[in-house]
């Protein structure tokens, strides 16, 4: 796919990575084959030497060893870079690997400071605490979904700022333009985890972010059958750092997973459209249900950042959280056990509707007091609304709530 064409994101996602196919000019496969090879041959040792740079003299991708780069990961990376409007991307073996590589590339190390959103995915805070604080980095957590939280960036003058577009599970929205402006003022590198919104809904580089990352295991894969991550860079210097850390850590995505994730991207727009429309209907249904106390979904007019969500994403994503009127863990478990269609599993973004109880999954490591501080109540359940027929989802929720 040429980069000159001003294709819409929907077209980029459908056709991205196709031109990476190699083979005879006639009879060339439409879909890139899976290159399982770990090593790549070159015409001469001189050409091999050149290929270690990652490019041929003509500027085409050159491959040497699969951990450094491979054609399938390259096709996935090219498509993600085009979709997110970055200068390039690095595909990783998981979302956590992408987070690790992004933090290193952003320069988080001894004597540097990171201001991060207090609502981050638990293991993201975990990786900062376990790997970076012991070597002398400093972590300041703030509610970056509020203007007061954003003001902390000015006060703390960090080197790195880290947010998520939509928070887990309460769907708080980050004002990307305001956060990136505050970070730029103090010269901080900005990282955003855009897993929940995907490039279909928002492209944070357009708001001035430096690094955008995804757990590709979620919406990008979409089918619950592949694990991966990706970091997209707005700047070449950061891209070089990402690649170099990814090679050293052995974080590279395998050819097989790359193939699946690129295939996932081809239907991302269609799936996201359905996720968003189903989720809006589910949110409205739950809001009016007598067994429900509260629904957290940016598409509802009473969501505190409804307008911001509309402006950033146009539509509102496939993820929501709701609180049962009976605010107990027993009631939440009882409801989840009674579901017949929606699956009680710990992930999101799949074609299937999935429910999870944050206190035993994504927020498992937090104490009851910390959960309360974050506003995650005993009756709080997260739902990733799938692409099934809407009436079937509503019927399943209704029967389980009335159980
Ligand atoms: C927002 C977010 N970021 C990152 C990750 C980590 O991704 P992975 O499980 O692919 O390592 C997750 C996993 O749930 C997530 O929800």
PDB file of C-alpha atoms in Angstrom, residues 197-374:
ATOM      1  CA  UNK A 197     -10.267   3.203  21.826  1.00  0.00           C
ATOM      2  CA  UNK A 198      -8.213   1.726  18.929  1.00  0.00           C
ATOM      3  CA  UNK A 199      -7.067   3.881  15.974  1.00  0.00           C
ATOM      4  CA  UNK A 200     -10.571   3.529  14.553  1.00  0.00           C
ATOM      5  CA  UNK A 201     -11.938   5.843  17.277  1.00  0.00           C
ATOM      6  CA  UNK A 202      -9.010   8.124  18.108  1.00  0.00           C
ATOM      7  CA  UNK A 203      -5.468   8.783  16.875  1.00  0.00           C
ATOM      8  CA  UNK A 204      -3.575  10.394  19.785  1.00  0.00           C
ATOM      9  CA  UNK A 205      -0.611  11.477  17.623  1.00  0.00           C
ATOM     10  CA  UNK A 206      -3.021  14.027  16.088  1.00  0.00           C
ATOM     11  CA  UNK A 207      -3.264  15.501  19.604  1.00  0.00           C
ATOM     12  CA  UNK A 208       0.503  15.744  20.003  1.00  0.00           C
ATOM     13  CA  UNK A 209       1.317  12.431  21.753  1.00  0.00           C
ATOM     14  CA  UNK A 210       4.778  10.947  21.177  1.00  0.00           C
ATOM     15  CA  UNK A 211       4.103   7.234  21.680  1.00  0.00           C
ATOM     16  CA  UNK A 212       0.810   5.362  21.288  1.00  0.00           C
ATOM     17  CA  UNK A 213       0.567   1.756  22.394  1.00  0.00           C
ATOM     18  CA  UNK A 214      -1.971  -1.038  22.317  1.00  0.00           C
ATOM     19  CA  UNK A 215      -2.516  -4.400  23.817  1.00  0.00           C
ATOM     20  CA  UNK A 216      -3.261  -5.897  20.384  1.00  0.00           C
ATOM     21  CA  UNK A 217      -4.623  -8.928  22.255  1.00  0.00           C
ATOM     22  CA  UNK A 218      -7.867  -6.944  22.583  1.00  0.00           C
ATOM     23  CA  UNK A 219      -9.779  -5.181  19.765  1.00  0.00           C
ATOM     24  CA  UNK A 220      -6.971  -5.462  17.187  1.00  0.00           C
ATOM     25  CA  UNK A 221      -6.994  -9.251  17.384  1.00  0.00           C
ATOM     26  CA  UNK A 222     -10.704  -9.189  18.138  1.00  0.00           C
ATOM     27  CA  UNK A 223     -11.210 -12.945  18.146  1.00  0.00           C
ATOM     28  CA  UNK A 224      -9.673 -13.991  21.439  1.00  0.00           C
ATOM     29  CA  UNK A 225      -7.041 -16.115  19.722  1.00  0.00           C
ATOM     30  CA  UNK A 226      -3.813 -14.101  19.599  1.00  0.00           C
ATOM     31  CA  UNK A 227      -1.584 -12.173  21.989  1.00  0.00           C
ATOM     32  CA  UNK A 228       0.415  -9.120  20.983  1.00  0.00           C
ATOM     33  CA  UNK A 229       1.201  -5.474  21.477  1.00  0.00           C
ATOM     34  CA  UNK A 230       2.394  -2.563  19.407  1.00  0.00           C
ATOM     35  CA  UNK A 231       3.940   0.870  19.983  1.00  0.00           C
ATOM     36  CA  UNK A 232       3.606   3.590  17.343  1.00  0.00           C
ATOM     37  CA  UNK A 233       5.981   6.540  17.395  1.00  0.00           C
ATOM     38  CA  UNK A 234       5.472  10.123  16.237  1.00  0.00           C
ATOM     39  CA  UNK A 235       9.241  10.677  16.029  1.00  0.00           C
ATOM     40  CA  UNK A 236      12.108   8.831  14.338  1.00  0.00           C
ATOM     41  CA  UNK A 237      14.435   9.189  17.321  1.00  0.00           C
ATOM     42  CA  UNK A 238      11.931   7.453  19.583  1.00  0.00           C
ATOM     43  CA  UNK A 239      11.287   4.806  16.930  1.00  0.00           C
ATOM     44  CA  UNK A 240      15.003   3.921  16.878  1.00  0.00           C
ATOM     45  CA  UNK A 241      14.953   3.582  20.660  1.00  0.00           C
ATOM     46  CA  UNK A 242      11.835   1.384  20.562  1.00  0.00           C
ATOM     47  CA  UNK A 243      13.423  -0.940  17.996  1.00  0.00           C
ATOM     48  CA  UNK A 244      16.689  -1.176  19.838  1.00  0.00           C
ATOM     49  CA  UNK A 245      15.054  -2.023  23.202  1.00  0.00           C
ATOM     50  CA  UNK A 246      12.674  -4.476  21.550  1.00  0.00           C
ATOM     51  CA  UNK A 247      15.612  -6.355  19.985  1.00  0.00           C
ATOM     52  CA  UNK A 248      17.555  -6.438  23.247  1.00  0.00           C
ATOM     53  CA  UNK A 249      14.583  -7.589  25.302  1.00  0.00           C
ATOM     54  CA  UNK A 250      13.468 -10.145  22.720  1.00  0.00           C
ATOM     55  CA  UNK A 251      10.056  -8.521  22.669  1.00  0.00           C
ATOM     56  CA  UNK A 252       9.406  -9.050  18.929  1.00  0.00           C
ATOM     57  CA  UNK A 253       6.032 -10.393  17.812  1.00  0.00           C
ATOM     58  CA  UNK A 254       6.148 -13.795  16.100  1.00  0.00           C
ATOM     59  CA  UNK A 255       5.262 -14.174  12.396  1.00  0.00           C
ATOM     60  CA  UNK A 256       2.194 -16.286  13.215  1.00  0.00           C
ATOM     61  CA  UNK A 257       0.744 -13.771  15.678  1.00  0.00           C
ATOM     62  CA  UNK A 258       1.610 -10.928  13.309  1.00  0.00           C
ATOM     63  CA  UNK A 259      -0.411 -12.630  10.579  1.00  0.00           C
ATOM     64  CA  UNK A 260      -3.421 -12.994  12.889  1.00  0.00           C
ATOM     65  CA  UNK A 261      -3.223  -9.402  14.118  1.00  0.00           C
ATOM     66  CA  UNK A 262      -2.991  -8.009  10.579  1.00  0.00           C
ATOM     67  CA  UNK A 263      -6.027 -10.135   9.691  1.00  0.00           C
ATOM     68  CA  UNK A 264      -7.773  -8.691  12.751  1.00  0.00           C
ATOM     69  CA  UNK A 265      -7.105  -5.152  11.524  1.00  0.00           C
ATOM     70  CA  UNK A 266      -8.925  -5.836   8.248  1.00  0.00           C
ATOM     71  CA  UNK A 267     -12.280  -6.051  10.057  1.00  0.00           C
ATOM     72  CA  UNK A 268     -11.515  -3.656  12.935  1.00  0.00           C
ATOM     73  CA  UNK A 269     -13.723  -0.849  11.564  1.00  0.00           C
ATOM     74  CA  UNK A 270     -16.713  -3.142  11.098  1.00  0.00           C
ATOM     75  CA  UNK A 271     -16.290  -4.704  14.509  1.00  0.00           C
ATOM     76  CA  UNK A 272     -15.819  -1.356  16.252  1.00  0.00           C
ATOM     77  CA  UNK A 273     -18.958   0.049  14.640  1.00  0.00           C
ATOM     78  CA  UNK A 274     -20.946  -2.898  15.984  1.00  0.00           C
ATOM     79  CA  UNK A 275     -19.218  -2.854  19.406  1.00  0.00           C
ATOM     80  CA  UNK A 276     -20.075   0.847  19.759  1.00  0.00           C
ATOM     81  CA  UNK A 277     -23.685   0.569  18.684  1.00  0.00           C
ATOM     82  CA  UNK A 278     -24.346  -2.557  20.794  1.00  0.00           C
ATOM     83  CA  UNK A 279     -22.631  -0.965  23.826  1.00  0.00           C
ATOM     84  CA  UNK A 280     -24.740   2.194  23.600  1.00  0.00           C
ATOM     85  CA  UNK A 281     -27.928   0.114  23.552  1.00  0.00           C
ATOM     86  CA  UNK A 282     -26.709  -2.087  26.407  1.00  0.00           C
ATOM     87  CA  UNK A 283     -25.781   0.986  28.479  1.00  0.00           C
ATOM     88  CA  UNK A 284     -29.239   2.504  27.974  1.00  0.00           C
ATOM     89  CA  UNK A 285     -30.932  -0.807  28.783  1.00  0.00           C
ATOM     90  CA  UNK A 286     -28.923  -1.258  32.005  1.00  0.00           C
ATOM     91  CA  UNK A 287     -29.503   2.346  33.069  1.00  0.00           C
ATOM     92  CA  UNK A 288     -33.256   1.737  33.096  1.00  0.00           C
ATOM     93  CA  UNK A 289     -33.057  -1.710  34.717  1.00  0.00           C
ATOM     94  CA  UNK A 290     -34.464  -1.910  38.259  1.00  0.00           C
ATOM     95  CA  UNK A 291     -31.537  -4.085  39.465  1.00  0.00           C
ATOM     96  CA  UNK A 292     -28.896  -1.531  38.388  1.00  0.00           C
ATOM     97  CA  UNK A 293     -27.727   1.433  40.472  1.00  0.00           C
ATOM     98  CA  UNK A 294     -25.366   3.090  37.988  1.00  0.00           C
ATOM     99  CA  UNK A 295     -23.866   2.694  34.525  1.00  0.00           C
ATOM    100  CA  UNK A 296     -20.490   4.121  33.499  1.00  0.00           C
ATOM    101  CA  UNK A 297     -20.405   4.644  29.734  1.00  0.00           C
ATOM    102  CA  UNK A 298     -19.147   7.744  27.885  1.00  0.00           C
ATOM    103  CA  UNK A 299     -22.084   7.475  25.467  1.00  0.00           C
ATOM    104  CA  UNK A 300     -24.631   8.231  28.208  1.00  0.00           C
ATOM    105  CA  UNK A 301     -25.494  11.892  28.548  1.00  0.00           C
ATOM    106  CA  UNK A 302     -24.968  11.792  32.324  1.00  0.00           C
ATOM    107  CA  UNK A 303     -21.324  10.630  31.902  1.00  0.00           C
ATOM    108  CA  UNK A 304     -19.213  13.567  33.174  1.00  0.00           C
ATOM    109  CA  UNK A 305     -17.097  13.548  29.990  1.00  0.00           C
ATOM    110  CA  UNK A 306     -19.792  12.751  27.450  1.00  0.00           C
ATOM    111  CA  UNK A 307     -18.966  15.854  25.393  1.00  0.00           C
ATOM    112  CA  UNK A 308     -15.210  15.172  25.486  1.00  0.00           C
ATOM    113  CA  UNK A 309     -15.815  11.572  24.358  1.00  0.00           C
ATOM    114  CA  UNK A 310     -18.010  12.784  21.501  1.00  0.00           C
ATOM    115  CA  UNK A 311     -15.348  15.238  20.414  1.00  0.00           C
ATOM    116  CA  UNK A 312     -12.439  12.759  20.710  1.00  0.00           C
ATOM    117  CA  UNK A 313     -13.996   9.559  19.419  1.00  0.00           C
ATOM    118  CA  UNK A 314     -17.241  10.421  17.632  1.00  0.00           C
ATOM    119  CA  UNK A 315     -18.754   7.252  19.072  1.00  0.00           C
ATOM    120  CA  UNK A 316     -18.142   5.764  22.485  1.00  0.00           C
ATOM    121  CA  UNK A 317     -16.416   2.389  22.393  1.00  0.00           C
ATOM    122  CA  UNK A 318     -17.480  -1.085  23.410  1.00  0.00           C
ATOM    123  CA  UNK A 319     -16.601  -1.008  27.081  1.00  0.00           C
ATOM    124  CA  UNK A 320     -18.802  -0.121  30.039  1.00  0.00           C
ATOM    125  CA  UNK A 321     -19.100  -0.761  33.758  1.00  0.00           C
ATOM    126  CA  UNK A 322     -22.223  -1.015  35.869  1.00  0.00           C
ATOM    127  CA  UNK A 323     -23.050  -1.267  39.548  1.00  0.00           C
ATOM    128  CA  UNK A 324     -25.687  -3.605  40.905  1.00  0.00           C
ATOM    129  CA  UNK A 325     -28.167  -2.111  43.372  1.00  0.00           C
ATOM    130  CA  UNK A 326     -27.179  -4.950  45.688  1.00  0.00           C
ATOM    131  CA  UNK A 327     -23.644  -3.754  46.349  1.00  0.00           C
ATOM    132  CA  UNK A 328     -22.050  -7.073  47.326  1.00  0.00           C
ATOM    133  CA  UNK A 329     -19.473  -9.398  45.826  1.00  0.00           C
ATOM    134  CA  UNK A 330     -21.956 -12.289  46.284  1.00  0.00           C
ATOM    135  CA  UNK A 331     -24.595 -10.522  44.187  1.00  0.00           C
ATOM    136  CA  UNK A 332     -22.006  -9.757  41.480  1.00  0.00           C
ATOM    137  CA  UNK A 333     -20.813 -13.388  41.382  1.00  0.00           C
ATOM    138  CA  UNK A 334     -24.430 -14.634  41.397  1.00  0.00           C
ATOM    139  CA  UNK A 335     -25.205 -12.435  38.377  1.00  0.00           C
ATOM    140  CA  UNK A 336     -22.080 -13.511  36.497  1.00  0.00           C
ATOM    141  CA  UNK A 337     -22.717 -17.202  37.187  1.00  0.00           C
ATOM    142  CA  UNK A 338     -26.252 -16.846  35.814  1.00  0.00           C
ATOM    143  CA  UNK A 339     -25.142 -15.494  32.416  1.00  0.00           C
ATOM    144  CA  UNK A 340     -25.648 -17.941  29.549  1.00  0.00           C
ATOM    145  CA  UNK A 341     -24.293 -16.012  26.550  1.00  0.00           C
ATOM    146  CA  UNK A 342     -21.892 -13.391  27.931  1.00  0.00           C
ATOM    147  CA  UNK A 343     -18.651 -14.997  29.024  1.00  0.00           C
ATOM    148  CA  UNK A 344     -17.114 -14.368  32.450  1.00  0.00           C
ATOM    149  CA  UNK A 345     -13.499 -14.089  31.265  1.00  0.00           C
ATOM    150  CA  UNK A 346     -10.627 -11.692  31.888  1.00  0.00           C
ATOM    151  CA  UNK A 347     -10.181  -9.838  28.640  1.00  0.00           C
ATOM    152  CA  UNK A 348     -11.959  -7.362  26.413  1.00  0.00           C
ATOM    153  CA  UNK A 349     -12.359  -6.376  22.807  1.00  0.00           C
ATOM    154  CA  UNK A 350     -13.306  -9.837  21.521  1.00  0.00           C
ATOM    155  CA  UNK A 351     -16.265 -10.509  19.253  1.00  0.00           C
ATOM    156  CA  UNK A 352     -17.866 -12.263  22.241  1.00  0.00           C
ATOM    157  CA  UNK A 353     -19.525 -10.247  25.018  1.00  0.00           C
ATOM    158  CA  UNK A 354     -17.323 -10.582  28.095  1.00  0.00           C
ATOM    159  CA  UNK A 355     -17.919  -9.656  31.721  1.00  0.00           C
ATOM    160  CA  UNK A 356     -15.359  -9.368  34.486  1.00  0.00           C
ATOM    161  CA  UNK A 357     -15.272  -8.474  38.160  1.00  0.00           C
ATOM    162  CA  UNK A 358     -12.396  -5.948  38.455  1.00  0.00           C
ATOM    163  CA  UNK A 359     -11.644  -6.736  42.109  1.00  0.00           C
ATOM    164  CA  UNK A 360     -10.590 -10.315  41.175  1.00  0.00           C
ATOM    165  CA  UNK A 361      -9.111  -9.593  37.736  1.00  0.00           C
ATOM    166  CA  UNK A 362      -7.670  -6.306  36.389  1.00  0.00           C
ATOM    167  CA  UNK A 363      -7.565  -4.724  39.877  1.00  0.00           C
ATOM    168  CA  UNK A 364      -6.783  -7.865  41.844  1.00  0.00           C
ATOM    169  CA  UNK A 365      -3.677  -6.458  43.503  1.00  0.00           C
ATOM    170  CA  UNK A 366      -5.499  -3.458  45.000  1.00  0.00           C
ATOM    171  CA  UNK A 367      -6.729  -3.387  48.603  1.00  0.00           C
ATOM    172  CA  UNK A 368     -10.443  -2.762  49.357  1.00  0.00           C
ATOM    173  CA  UNK A 369      -9.490   0.785  50.436  1.00  0.00           C
ATOM    174  CA  UNK A 370      -7.659   1.441  47.144  1.00  0.00           C
ATOM    175  CA  UNK A 371     -10.631   0.079  45.180  1.00  0.00           C
ATOM    176  CA  UNK A 372     -12.954   2.353  47.121  1.00  0.00           C
ATOM    177  CA  UNK A 373     -10.660   5.321  46.489  1.00  0.00           C
ATOM    178  CA  UNK A 374     -10.841   4.607  42.743  1.00  0.00           C
TER     179      UNK A 374
END
